[in-house]
Coordinates of C-alpha atoms and ligand atoms in Angstrom, one line a residue:
Chain A
M746 CA 145.4 78.9 136.0
N747 CA 149.0 80.5 137.2
S748 CA 149.5 82.1 140.5
R749 CA 148.8 85.4 139.6
E750 CA 145.2 84.3 138.0
R751 CA 144.6 82.1 141.2
V752 CA 144.8 85.0 143.7
L753 CA 143.0 87.5 141.5
A754 CA 140.2 84.8 140.7
H755 CA 140.1 84.2 144.9
L756 CA 139.7 87.7 145.8
E757 CA 137.1 88.4 143.5
G758 CA 134.9 85.4 144.6
R759 CA 135.8 83.5 141.7
P760 CA 136.8 79.3 141.8
V761 CA 140.2 78.5 142.0
D762 CA 142.1 75.1 141.6
R763 CA 143.3 75.5 144.9
L764 CA 144.0 77.6 148.3
P765 CA 146.3 80.9 147.5
L766 CA 149.7 81.1 149.3
M767 CA 151.6 84.1 150.3
P768 CA 153.6 83.6 154.0
I769 CA 156.0 87.0 154.2
T770 CA 159.7 85.7 153.9
M771 CA 162.3 88.6 154.3
M772 CA 165.2 87.5 156.4
F773 CA 164.5 83.9 155.0
A774 CA 164.4 84.6 151.5
C775 CA 167.8 86.3 152.2
A776 CA 169.3 83.5 153.2
Q777 CA 168.5 80.9 150.4
I778 CA 170.4 82.9 148.4
G779 CA 173.0 83.3 150.8
A780 CA 173.3 87.2 150.5
R781 CA 173.9 90.0 153.6
Y782 CA 170.4 91.2 155.0
R783 CA 172.0 94.7 154.8
D784 CA 171.8 94.0 151.0
Y785 CA 168.5 92.7 151.2
C786 CA 167.2 96.1 152.6
C787 CA 169.5 98.5 150.4
D788 CA 169.7 96.6 147.3
Y789 CA 166.4 96.0 145.1
R790 CA 168.4 93.3 142.7
V791 CA 169.3 91.4 145.9
L792 CA 165.7 91.5 147.4
A793 CA 164.5 90.5 144.0
E794 CA 166.5 87.8 144.0
G795 CA 165.7 86.3 147.1
Q796 CA 162.2 86.9 146.5
I797 CA 162.2 85.1 143.1
Q798 CA 164.1 82.1 144.1
T799 CA 162.5 81.3 147.7
A800 CA 158.6 82.0 145.5
G801 CA 160.1 79.4 142.8
S802 CA 161.3 77.1 145.1
F803 CA 158.4 77.1 147.7
G804 CA 156.1 77.3 145.0
F805 CA 154.7 80.9 146.5
D806 CA 151.9 82.8 144.5
Y807 CA 153.3 85.8 145.2
V808 CA 156.5 88.3 145.8
N809 CA 156.8 91.2 147.8
T810 CA 159.2 93.9 148.5
M811 CA 158.8 93.9 152.5
S812 CA 162.5 94.4 154.2
D813 CA 162.3 96.7 157.4
P814 CA 160.1 99.7 158.7
A815 CA 162.6 102.3 158.0
R816 CA 162.4 103.3 153.9
E817 CA 160.1 106.1 154.1
A818 CA 161.6 107.3 157.6
A819 CA 164.8 107.3 156.2
D820 CA 163.8 109.2 152.9
C821 CA 162.6 111.7 155.4
G822 CA 165.6 112.5 156.8
A823 CA 165.6 110.5 160.1
R824 CA 168.0 108.8 161.6
V825 CA 168.6 104.9 160.5
E826 CA 171.1 102.5 161.4
Y827 CA 171.9 99.6 159.0
F828 CA 173.3 96.2 160.6
D829 CA 174.8 93.4 158.4
S830 CA 172.5 90.9 159.7
Q831 CA 169.8 92.5 160.8
P832 CA 166.9 95.1 159.3
V833 CA 167.5 98.6 159.1
A834 CA 166.3 100.2 162.3
L835 CA 165.4 103.7 163.4
V836 CA 167.3 105.4 165.9
E837 CA 164.7 106.1 168.4
D838 CA 166.6 108.1 170.8
D839 CA 167.2 110.6 168.0
A840 CA 163.7 110.5 166.1
L841 CA 163.0 113.1 163.4
L842 CA 159.9 114.6 165.3
A843 CA 161.6 114.3 168.9
D844 CA 160.8 118.1 168.6
K845 CA 156.9 118.0 167.7
K846 CA 156.9 121.4 166.1
R847 CA 159.4 120.2 162.8
L848 CA 156.2 118.5 161.7
A849 CA 155.2 122.1 160.3
T850 CA 158.2 122.4 157.8
L851 CA 158.7 118.7 157.1
K852 CA 158.6 118.0 153.4
I853 CA 157.2 114.8 151.7
P854 CA 160.0 113.4 150.2
D855 CA 159.9 112.3 146.3
P856 CA 159.6 108.6 146.1
L857 CA 161.6 108.5 142.8
G858 CA 164.8 111.0 144.8
G859 CA 166.8 108.6 144.6
G860 CA 166.8 107.7 148.3
R861 CA 165.2 104.0 149.9
M862 CA 161.7 104.4 148.5
H863 CA 163.1 104.4 145.2
N864 CA 164.9 101.7 145.6
G865 CA 161.5 99.7 146.8
I866 CA 159.8 101.0 143.7
K867 CA 162.4 99.8 141.7
A868 CA 162.3 96.1 143.6
V869 CA 158.6 96.4 142.7
A870 CA 159.4 97.3 138.7
L871 CA 162.2 94.9 138.7
L872 CA 159.9 91.8 140.1
K873 CA 157.0 93.0 137.7
E874 CA 159.4 92.9 135.2
R875 CA 160.6 89.2 136.0
V876 CA 157.5 87.0 137.0
G877 CA 155.1 89.9 137.2
R878 CA 153.0 87.8 134.3
E879 CA 153.1 84.9 136.1
K880 CA 152.9 86.1 140.2
I881 CA 151.5 88.5 142.6
V882 CA 153.4 91.4 142.9
E883 CA 153.2 92.8 146.3
G884 CA 154.6 96.2 147.3
W885 CA 154.7 97.5 150.8
V886 CA 154.0 100.5 153.0
E887 CA 153.7 101.5 156.4
G888 CA 150.6 101.9 158.0
P889 CA 149.6 105.2 159.9
I890 CA 150.5 104.4 163.4
A891 CA 153.8 102.0 162.5
E892 CA 155.2 105.3 160.4
G893 CA 154.0 108.2 162.8
A894 CA 155.7 105.7 165.5
D895 CA 158.9 105.6 163.1
L896 CA 159.0 109.7 163.2
R897 CA 158.5 110.7 166.3
G898 CA 159.5 107.6 168.6
I899 CA 156.8 105.2 169.6
N900 CA 157.0 105.1 173.1
T901 CA 156.5 109.1 172.7
L902 CA 153.8 108.3 170.3
M903 CA 151.7 106.2 172.8
T904 CA 151.6 109.4 175.4
D905 CA 150.7 111.3 172.7
F906 CA 147.4 110.4 172.0
F907 CA 146.4 111.5 175.3
D908 CA 148.9 114.5 175.7
D909 CA 148.1 116.3 172.1
P910 CA 145.5 114.6 170.3
A911 CA 145.3 117.5 167.6
F912 CA 149.0 116.9 166.7
V913 CA 148.7 112.8 166.2
R914 CA 145.8 113.7 163.8
D915 CA 148.7 116.3 161.7
L916 CA 150.7 113.7 162.3
F917 CA 148.7 111.1 160.8
D918 CA 147.4 113.3 157.8
F919 CA 151.1 113.9 157.0
V920 CA 151.7 109.9 156.7
V921 CA 149.0 109.3 155.1
E922 CA 149.7 111.8 152.4
L923 CA 153.4 110.3 152.8
E924 CA 152.5 107.1 152.4
L925 CA 149.8 107.4 149.6
R926 CA 152.4 108.9 147.0
F927 CA 154.9 105.8 148.1
A928 CA 152.3 103.3 147.2
R929 CA 151.2 105.5 143.9
E930 CA 154.6 104.7 142.3
Q931 CA 154.7 100.9 143.4
V932 CA 151.3 100.6 141.5
R933 CA 152.9 102.5 138.7
A934 CA 155.6 99.9 138.5
G935 CA 153.3 97.4 138.4
A936 CA 152.3 96.2 142.0
D937 CA 149.0 94.6 142.1
V938 CA 148.9 94.3 145.8
I939 CA 149.7 97.0 148.3
G940 CA 150.6 95.6 151.6
V941 CA 150.2 98.0 154.5
G942 CA 152.0 97.1 157.5
D943 CA 150.7 99.0 160.5
A944 CA 151.9 96.9 163.8
A945 CA 151.9 99.4 166.0
A946 CA 147.9 99.4 165.9
S947 CA 148.5 96.3 168.1
L948 CA 149.4 98.0 171.3
V949 CA 146.1 100.5 171.4
G950 CA 143.5 100.0 172.9
P951 CA 139.3 100.2 171.0
Q952 CA 139.3 103.9 171.9
V953 CA 142.4 104.7 170.6
Y954 CA 142.5 102.7 167.4
A955 CA 138.8 103.8 166.8
E956 CA 139.5 107.3 167.2
F957 CA 142.9 107.7 165.9
V958 CA 144.1 105.0 163.9
W959 CA 141.5 103.6 162.1
P960 CA 140.7 107.1 160.1
A961 CA 143.8 107.1 158.7
E962 CA 143.7 103.4 157.8
K963 CA 140.7 103.9 155.8
R964 CA 142.0 107.2 154.2
L965 CA 145.5 104.9 153.3
V966 CA 143.4 101.8 152.1
A967 CA 140.7 103.9 150.1
G968 CA 143.2 105.7 148.4
I969 CA 145.3 102.8 147.4
Q970 CA 142.2 100.8 145.9
E971 CA 141.2 104.3 143.8
M972 CA 144.7 103.7 142.5
G973 CA 143.4 100.3 141.3
A974 CA 145.5 98.3 143.4
K975 CA 144.5 95.6 146.0
V976 CA 145.2 96.1 149.8
R977 CA 146.8 93.1 152.2
L978 CA 146.7 94.5 156.1
H979 CA 149.1 93.0 158.3
I980 CA 149.1 93.9 162.0
C981 CA 151.4 92.2 163.9
G982 CA 150.6 91.0 167.5
N983 CA 147.3 91.0 169.6
T984 CA 144.5 92.3 167.3
R985 CA 142.0 90.8 169.0
R986 CA 140.0 93.7 170.4
I987 CA 140.7 95.9 167.0
L988 CA 139.3 92.7 164.4
N989 CA 135.7 94.6 163.8
G990 CA 137.7 98.0 162.9
M991 CA 140.1 96.1 160.8
G992 CA 137.1 94.0 158.7
R993 CA 135.5 97.3 158.1
L994 CA 138.4 99.0 156.0
G995 CA 137.5 97.2 153.3
C996 CA 141.0 95.6 152.6
E997 CA 140.9 92.9 149.7
I998 CA 143.3 90.9 152.2
V999 CA 143.2 90.9 156.2
D1000 CA 146.6 89.4 157.3
L1001 CA 146.2 88.1 161.0
D1002 CA 149.0 87.5 163.5
S1003 CA 149.3 84.1 165.8
L1004 CA 147.9 86.1 168.2
A1005 CA 144.3 86.8 167.2
P1006 CA 142.1 83.9 166.2
L1007 CA 140.9 83.4 162.5
A1008 CA 137.5 82.3 164.2
E1009 CA 137.0 85.2 165.9
A1010 CA 138.1 87.3 163.2
R1011 CA 135.5 85.4 161.0
R1012 CA 132.6 86.3 163.2
E1013 CA 134.0 90.0 163.7
M1014 CA 134.6 90.5 160.1
G1015 CA 131.6 88.6 158.1
P1016 CA 132.0 85.5 155.4
N1017 CA 133.2 87.5 152.8
Q1018 CA 136.4 89.0 154.4
V1019 CA 140.2 87.0 152.5
L1020 CA 141.8 86.5 156.0
L1021 CA 144.9 85.2 155.8
G1022 CA 147.2 83.4 158.3
N1023 CA 148.1 83.0 161.1
L1024 CA 150.0 80.1 162.5
N1025 CA 152.7 81.1 165.0
P1026 CA 155.3 81.9 163.0
V1027 CA 158.1 80.5 166.0
T1028 CA 156.5 77.9 168.1
V1029 CA 155.0 76.1 165.1
L1030 CA 156.9 77.1 161.6
R1031 CA 160.2 77.2 163.7
N1032 CA 160.6 75.2 166.6
G1033 CA 157.5 72.4 165.2
T1034 CA 157.9 69.4 163.0
P1035 CA 156.3 69.0 160.0
E1036 CA 153.7 67.0 160.8
Q1037 CA 152.3 69.4 163.5
V1038 CA 152.5 72.4 160.4
T1039 CA 150.0 70.6 159.1
G1040 CA 147.8 70.0 161.8
A1041 CA 148.0 74.2 162.6
V1042 CA 147.0 75.0 159.0
A1043 CA 144.4 72.5 158.4
Q1044 CA 142.7 74.1 161.9
C1045 CA 143.5 77.8 160.5
H1046 CA 141.4 77.1 157.2
Q1047 CA 138.9 75.2 159.3
D1048 CA 138.1 78.4 161.5
A1049 CA 138.7 80.7 158.4
G1050 CA 136.4 78.9 156.3
S1051 CA 137.0 79.0 152.6
R1052 CA 137.9 82.8 152.3
F1053 CA 140.9 82.4 153.0
I1054 CA 144.6 82.6 152.1
V1055 CA 147.8 80.2 153.2
G1056 CA 150.4 82.1 155.4
A1057 CA 152.1 82.5 158.5
G1058 CA 150.9 84.9 161.3
C1059 CA 154.0 87.1 160.6
E1060 CA 157.0 86.8 158.9
V1061 CA 158.6 83.3 158.2
P1062 CA 161.2 83.2 160.6
R1063 CA 165.1 82.8 158.9
D1064 CA 166.3 79.7 160.4
T1065 CA 163.1 78.2 160.0
P1066 CA 163.2 74.8 159.1
P1067 CA 162.7 74.4 155.1
E1068 CA 160.5 71.0 155.3
N1069 CA 158.4 72.5 158.0
L1070 CA 157.8 75.7 155.4
R1071 CA 157.2 72.7 152.9
A1072 CA 154.8 71.7 154.5
L1073 CA 153.0 74.8 155.1
C1074 CA 152.9 75.2 151.1
A1075 CA 151.7 71.6 150.6
Y1076 CA 148.6 72.2 152.4
A1077 CA 148.3 75.3 149.7
H1078 CA 149.5 73.1 147.1
Q1079 CA 147.1 70.4 147.9
H1080 CA 143.7 71.9 148.7
K1081 CA 140.5 73.5 147.7
P1082 CA 139.3 76.6 149.5
Chain B
M1362 CA 144.4 116.5 204.9
T1363 CA 145.0 115.4 201.6
D1364 CA 142.7 112.8 200.7
L1365 CA 146.0 109.9 199.6
K1366 CA 142.8 107.6 197.2
K1367 CA 143.6 110.6 195.1
L1368 CA 146.9 109.6 194.4
Y1369 CA 146.3 106.2 193.8
E1370 CA 143.7 107.4 191.1
A1371 CA 146.0 109.6 189.6
V1372 CA 148.3 106.9 188.9
V1373 CA 145.8 104.7 187.8
N1374 CA 144.0 107.3 185.4
G1375 CA 147.8 108.4 184.0
D1376 CA 147.5 112.0 185.2
A1377 CA 151.0 113.0 186.2
K1378 CA 150.0 116.5 187.2
A1379 CA 147.5 115.6 189.7
A1380 CA 150.1 112.7 191.0
H1381 CA 152.7 115.3 191.4
A1382 CA 150.4 118.1 193.2
I1383 CA 149.0 115.5 195.6
T1384 CA 152.3 114.0 196.6
Q1385 CA 153.7 117.6 196.8
Q1386 CA 150.8 118.7 199.5
A1387 CA 150.8 115.2 201.1
L1388 CA 154.6 115.6 201.7
A1389 CA 154.0 119.1 203.0
E1390 CA 151.7 117.7 205.4
G1391 CA 154.5 115.4 206.9
V1392 CA 153.1 112.1 205.4
D1393 CA 156.1 109.8 205.4
P1394 CA 156.9 109.6 201.9
L1395 CA 157.3 106.1 202.3
V1396 CA 153.5 105.1 202.8
L1397 CA 152.9 107.2 199.6
V1398 CA 154.6 104.6 197.6
N1399 CA 153.8 101.3 199.4
Q1400 CA 150.2 101.9 200.1
H1401 CA 148.9 104.2 197.5
M1402 CA 151.5 103.9 194.1
I1403 CA 152.4 100.3 194.7
P1404 CA 148.4 99.3 194.5
A1405 CA 147.8 101.7 192.0
M1406 CA 150.4 99.9 189.5
D1407 CA 149.3 96.6 190.5
E1408 CA 145.8 97.8 189.6
V1409 CA 147.0 98.9 186.3
G1410 CA 148.9 95.9 185.7
R1411 CA 145.8 93.7 186.5
R1412 CA 143.7 96.0 183.8
F1413 CA 146.5 95.5 181.2
E1414 CA 146.3 91.7 181.7
A1415 CA 142.5 91.8 181.4
S1416 CA 142.7 93.9 178.2
E1417 CA 141.1 97.1 179.9
Y1418 CA 144.0 99.0 179.4
F1419 CA 146.7 99.2 176.8
V1420 CA 150.4 100.2 176.2
P1421 CA 149.5 104.0 176.3
E1422 CA 147.5 103.6 179.6
L1423 CA 150.9 101.1 180.7
L1424 CA 153.1 104.1 179.5
I1425 CA 150.7 107.5 180.8
A1426 CA 150.1 105.5 184.2
A1427 CA 154.4 104.8 185.0
R1428 CA 155.0 108.5 184.0
A1429 CA 152.3 109.6 187.0
M1430 CA 154.1 107.5 189.0
K1431 CA 157.4 109.0 188.1
S1432 CA 156.4 112.4 188.5
A1433 CA 155.5 111.4 191.8
L1434 CA 158.5 109.9 192.6
D1435 CA 160.7 112.5 191.3
L1436 CA 159.9 114.4 194.7
I1437 CA 160.5 111.5 197.1
R1438 CA 163.1 110.1 196.0
P1439 CA 165.4 113.1 197.3
L1440 CA 164.0 112.8 200.3
L1441 CA 164.6 109.0 201.1
V1442 CA 168.4 109.7 200.2
A1443 CA 168.4 112.9 202.3
R1444 CA 167.0 111.1 205.3
G1445 CA 169.6 108.1 204.6
D1446 CA 167.0 105.2 203.3
K1447 CA 169.0 102.8 200.8
P1448 CA 167.1 101.5 197.7
V1449 CA 166.1 98.2 198.1
G1450 CA 168.8 97.5 195.2
R1451 CA 170.4 98.7 192.3
V1452 CA 169.6 97.3 189.1
A1453 CA 171.6 97.5 185.9
I1454 CA 168.6 96.7 183.1
G1455 CA 169.0 96.5 179.0
T1456 CA 167.4 95.1 176.2
V1457 CA 170.1 92.7 174.9
K1458 CA 172.7 92.9 172.3
G1459 CA 170.7 93.0 168.7
D1460 CA 167.3 93.7 170.2
L1461 CA 165.6 96.8 169.6
H1462 CA 162.1 96.2 171.4
D1463 CA 162.4 98.9 174.5
I1464 CA 158.6 99.4 175.6
G1465 CA 158.2 96.2 178.2
K1466 CA 161.8 97.1 179.5
N1467 CA 160.9 100.7 180.1
L1468 CA 157.7 99.5 182.0
V1469 CA 159.6 97.1 183.7
A1470 CA 162.6 100.0 185.1
S1471 CA 159.8 102.4 185.8
L1472 CA 158.2 99.9 187.9
L1473 CA 161.3 98.9 189.6
E1474 CA 161.9 102.2 190.6
G1475 CA 158.5 102.6 192.2
G1476 CA 159.7 99.7 194.3
G1477 CA 162.0 101.0 195.9
F1478 CA 165.3 100.1 192.8
E1479 CA 168.0 102.2 192.0
V1480 CA 167.8 101.6 188.5
I1481 CA 170.8 102.4 185.8
D1482 CA 168.8 102.0 182.4
L1483 CA 171.1 100.9 179.4
G1484 CA 169.0 101.4 177.1
V1485 CA 168.8 98.7 173.8
N1486 CA 170.8 96.7 172.0
V1487 CA 173.0 96.1 175.2
P1488 CA 176.1 93.9 174.4
P1489 CA 177.4 91.7 177.5
E1490 CA 180.7 93.8 178.3
K1491 CA 178.0 96.8 179.2
F1492 CA 176.4 94.9 182.0
I1493 CA 179.8 94.1 182.8
E1494 CA 180.9 97.0 183.3
T1495 CA 178.0 97.9 185.4
V1496 CA 178.2 95.8 187.7
R1497 CA 181.6 96.4 188.2
E1498 CA 181.6 100.6 188.4
K1499 CA 178.3 100.9 189.6
Q1500 CA 178.1 97.9 192.4
A1501 CA 174.4 96.7 190.4
N1502 CA 173.5 93.9 192.3
I1503 CA 170.6 92.7 189.9
V1504 CA 171.4 92.0 186.1
A1505 CA 168.0 92.5 183.9
M1506 CA 167.4 91.5 181.0
S1507 CA 164.8 91.6 178.3
A1508 CA 164.4 90.4 174.7
L1509 CA 161.9 90.4 172.4
L1510 CA 162.9 88.3 169.9
T1511 CA 163.8 84.6 169.1
T1512 CA 166.8 85.5 167.5
T1513 CA 168.2 87.6 170.2
M1514 CA 166.6 85.3 173.6
P1515 CA 170.6 83.2 173.0
A1516 CA 172.3 86.8 174.2
M1517 CA 170.5 86.2 177.6
K1518 CA 172.9 82.9 178.1
T1519 CA 175.9 85.0 176.2
T1520 CA 175.5 87.7 179.0
I1521 CA 175.1 85.2 181.3
D1522 CA 178.4 83.7 180.5
A1523 CA 179.9 86.5 179.9
L1524 CA 179.3 87.4 183.4
K1525 CA 180.7 84.4 184.9
Q1526 CA 183.6 84.6 182.6
A1527 CA 184.5 88.2 184.1
G1528 CA 184.2 86.9 187.5
V1529 CA 180.9 88.7 188.7
R1530 CA 178.2 86.6 187.8
N1531 CA 178.0 85.8 192.0
Q1532 CA 177.9 89.0 192.8
V1533 CA 174.7 89.3 190.9
K1534 CA 171.3 87.8 190.4
V1535 CA 170.1 87.7 186.8
L1536 CA 166.7 88.4 185.8
V1537 CA 165.0 87.7 182.5
G1538 CA 161.9 88.3 180.8
G1539 CA 159.9 89.4 177.3
A1540 CA 157.6 88.2 175.4
P1541 CA 159.3 85.0 173.8
I1542 CA 160.8 84.0 177.6
T1543 CA 159.7 81.4 179.5
E1544 CA 160.7 80.2 182.9
K1545 CA 161.9 76.9 181.6
Y1546 CA 164.3 78.6 179.2
A1547 CA 164.8 80.9 182.1
E1548 CA 166.0 77.8 183.9
E1549 CA 168.0 76.4 181.2
I1550 CA 170.2 79.8 180.9
G1551 CA 170.7 79.8 184.2
A1552 CA 169.3 82.8 185.1
D1553 CA 167.9 83.4 188.8
G1554 CA 164.4 84.6 187.8
Y1555 CA 161.6 85.1 184.9
S1556 CA 159.0 87.3 185.2
E1557 CA 156.2 87.6 182.6
N1558 CA 155.3 90.9 183.1
A1559 CA 156.0 94.4 184.6
V1560 CA 154.4 93.7 187.7
G1561 CA 155.9 90.3 188.4
A1562 CA 159.5 92.0 188.2
V1563 CA 159.1 93.9 190.7
A1564 CA 158.0 91.3 193.2
L1565 CA 160.6 89.1 191.8
A1566 CA 163.4 91.7 192.2
K1567 CA 162.3 92.1 196.0
K1568 CA 162.3 88.1 196.5
V1569 CA 165.4 87.4 194.9
V1570 CA 167.7 90.6 196.8
A1571 CA 165.9 89.2 200.1
A1572 CA 167.2 85.7 199.4
Ligands
B1M1853 C1 163.2 91.1 184.7 O1 163.6 91.7 183.0 C2 162.6 91.7 182.5 C3 160.8 91.5 183.2 C4 159.6 91.3 182.7 C5 160.1 92.0 181.1 C6 161.4 92.3 180.4 C7 162.4 92.1 181.4 N1 161.1 92.4 179.1 C8 159.3 92.5 179.3 N2 158.8 92.1 180.2 C9 157.6 92.0 180.2 O2 156.7 93.0 180.7 C10 156.1 93.7 180.2 C11 154.6 94.2 180.6 O3 154.2 93.0 181.1 C12 155.9 92.8 178.6 O4 156.9 93.6 178.3 P1 156.6 93.5 175.6 O5 157.7 94.0 175.5 O6 156.1 91.8 175.9 O7 155.2 94.1 176.0 C13 155.2 95.6 175.7 C14 154.4 96.0 176.6 C15 154.7 95.5 174.5 N3 154.8 95.2 173.1 C16 155.7 95.6 172.5 O8 156.5 96.7 172.3 C17 156.2 94.8 171.4 C18 155.3 94.8 170.1 C19 155.6 94.7 168.7 C20 154.4 95.2 167.6 C21 156.7 94.8 168.0 C22 157.2 96.6 167.9 C23 156.5 97.8 168.6 C24 158.1 96.7 167.1 N4 159.0 95.7 166.7 CO1 159.3 93.9 166.5 N5 157.2 93.9 167.2 C25 156.9 92.7 168.0 C26 156.1 93.7 168.4 C27 154.6 92.6 168.1 C28 153.3 92.4 169.5 N6 152.4 92.9 169.2 O9 153.3 91.8 170.9 C29 157.7 91.4 167.7 C30 158.2 91.0 169.2 N7 158.6 92.2 166.6 C31 159.2 91.1 166.1 C32 160.1 91.4 164.7 C33 160.5 89.8 163.8 C34 160.6 92.4 164.7 N8 160.5 94.0 164.9 C35 161.4 94.5 164.8 C36 161.2 96.2 164.9 C37 160.0 96.8 166.0 C38 159.9 98.0 165.6 C39 160.9 98.7 166.0 C40 159.5 98.5 164.3 C41 158.9 98.3 167.2 C42 159.8 98.1 168.4 C43 159.7 100.0 168.8 C44 160.1 100.1 170.5 N9 160.7 100.9 170.7 O10 160.5 99.3 171.5 C45 162.6 94.3 163.6 C46 163.6 93.7 164.5 C47 164.4 95.3 165.4 C48 165.1 94.6 166.5 N10 166.4 94.2 165.8 O11 164.9 94.7 167.7 C49 161.6 92.6 163.6 C50 162.5 91.3 163.0 C51 160.8 93.2 162.2 C52 161.5 93.3 160.8 N11 161.5 92.4 159.9 O12 162.1 94.1 160.5 C53 158.3 89.7 166.1 C54 159.3 89.0 166.9 C55 159.0 87.7 166.5 C56 159.8 86.3 167.0 N12 159.4 85.8 168.4 O13 161.4 86.7 167.2 C57 156.9 90.6 167.2 C58 156.0 89.5 168.1 C59 155.7 90.7 165.6 C60 155.8 89.4 165.1 N13 154.1 88.7 165.7 O14 156.6 88.5 164.3 C61 156.5 91.5 179.2 O15 157.5 90.7 178.0

């Protein structure tokens, strides 16, 4: 069974030869091919090369197109800043929707209009062409609160929940539509899985999550699934208070950060949810020893049970010792679910 | 007489309008502005911090509480200046070079203001030179740095070294914080203090200026 078959079978609950392996690499993958991170973000050929090389040499079961949170916002006209060795970033002081009234006239950009989203779609197509028969190709979109924060400014959005709930709902409607269009083109280009990154969701409590974020996430997830793709939800940070809601989204994969214990997620989400994660990317994966990594991933496996995919809690840090990442990978290569 | 417990509640509940109105009324009645700050607003922010640690409050609740406190401070600060009260200290605060995370830093800045400090907020991605310039030109006596990335933590040490190089290290106390920072790291890089959270940062700042 090849990587692609393994992941698909596992998601469908069919038997597999070993645990699937899907850690997030961005800056690490870029460093593997000695490229500038600026180019990884801006040139789909560099991204694809980094992903293919890294997935190949470490034996990942997938490749993925995530690079920075700013693709959609940049195409909407938000001011972004480019750095040589860091992800593209939004300029929050000059947020596109600093004036809320602008939302009424904001148009959803064409994902195929030659902008940063188009670049991401080309990355999907190139990955599909080069390794798509062998490996899972995962595209990427920002989730509603993450993208809402990118457009409005994260500090301001946090207070909008109290000051202007109607605006937040309109903003999230806009964002869900935007992300669905972006996702659709990625699925057309060959993505098997769409990752939904909704980092800022870990900043809000269960009430704000249930009232504003969950309904928008649900529409996004359901919309992507209607296109025939599977969904991997990833929320950076401490999600302990919203695990139950995350489980009820019906995502094929819930990818947890290290601050949310897998055992707790298993209790909240039931026995069938596929969980991915979640060893601490910094203290264990980057700063630990290969033995510590093996111990930590074994514990994750035990806590998650058989519906489990191996990965770190978040992005594999750029300067992670390769032998540590190899220890993570070896666990997946050597263990059955 | 205004019920000052309402000021406490307004801050805890993040009701900026109420906090402003109650403060205005209390000041008109001749209540000492420092009583409002020390006996009502600071305890309120302590309670907000406690609720955050206990996962009863989250970032939105923290931010609206800080905003409510600020709306009261806007009325109080000019009065303190007019009567010649000196700020407890002058803080140059910023997120270090290469790092764009600012939610935590903004909270620390707001609470320091609430605690009677004059705060010069240098924003995010702040290079060492900018800290040095602020110490020299604005006579800041505390440099407070925030970092959220493992990759940008070393910029704290670079900044401390640059303060030394510039010959101003002895004029300031250097405080550090942010999720990946530890007490041990703060010691290693030669900082004067570390705080895990924003409420603790105010107590720490008060301690180091008193020392
Ligand atoms: C005396 O001085 C003091 C004293 C106390 C101090 C202090 C200073 N500063 C803080 N404190 C203390 O007081 C505060 C209140 O109690 C506390 O402040 P905190 O800042 O810790 O807490 C805040 C109140 C709330 N926490 C936060 O605001 C951080 C939340 C998370 C989700 C987060 C966010 C929001 C963002 N992010 Co970023 N982000 C994550 C975070 C994951 C998480 N949930 O923790 C983290 C920090 N991010 C990370 C990463 C990797 C990144 N982020 C990035 C970008 C972003 C956004 C821009 C999208 C956004 C920031 C927006 C903004 N304006 O701040 C990128 C880097 C950009 C850059 N150059 O900075 C990027 C590299 C991602 C990428 N590939 O694009 C991870 C860091 C891993 C590591 N250890 O290195 C991360 C832990 C997520 C993860 N699990 O991987 C205390 O630490």
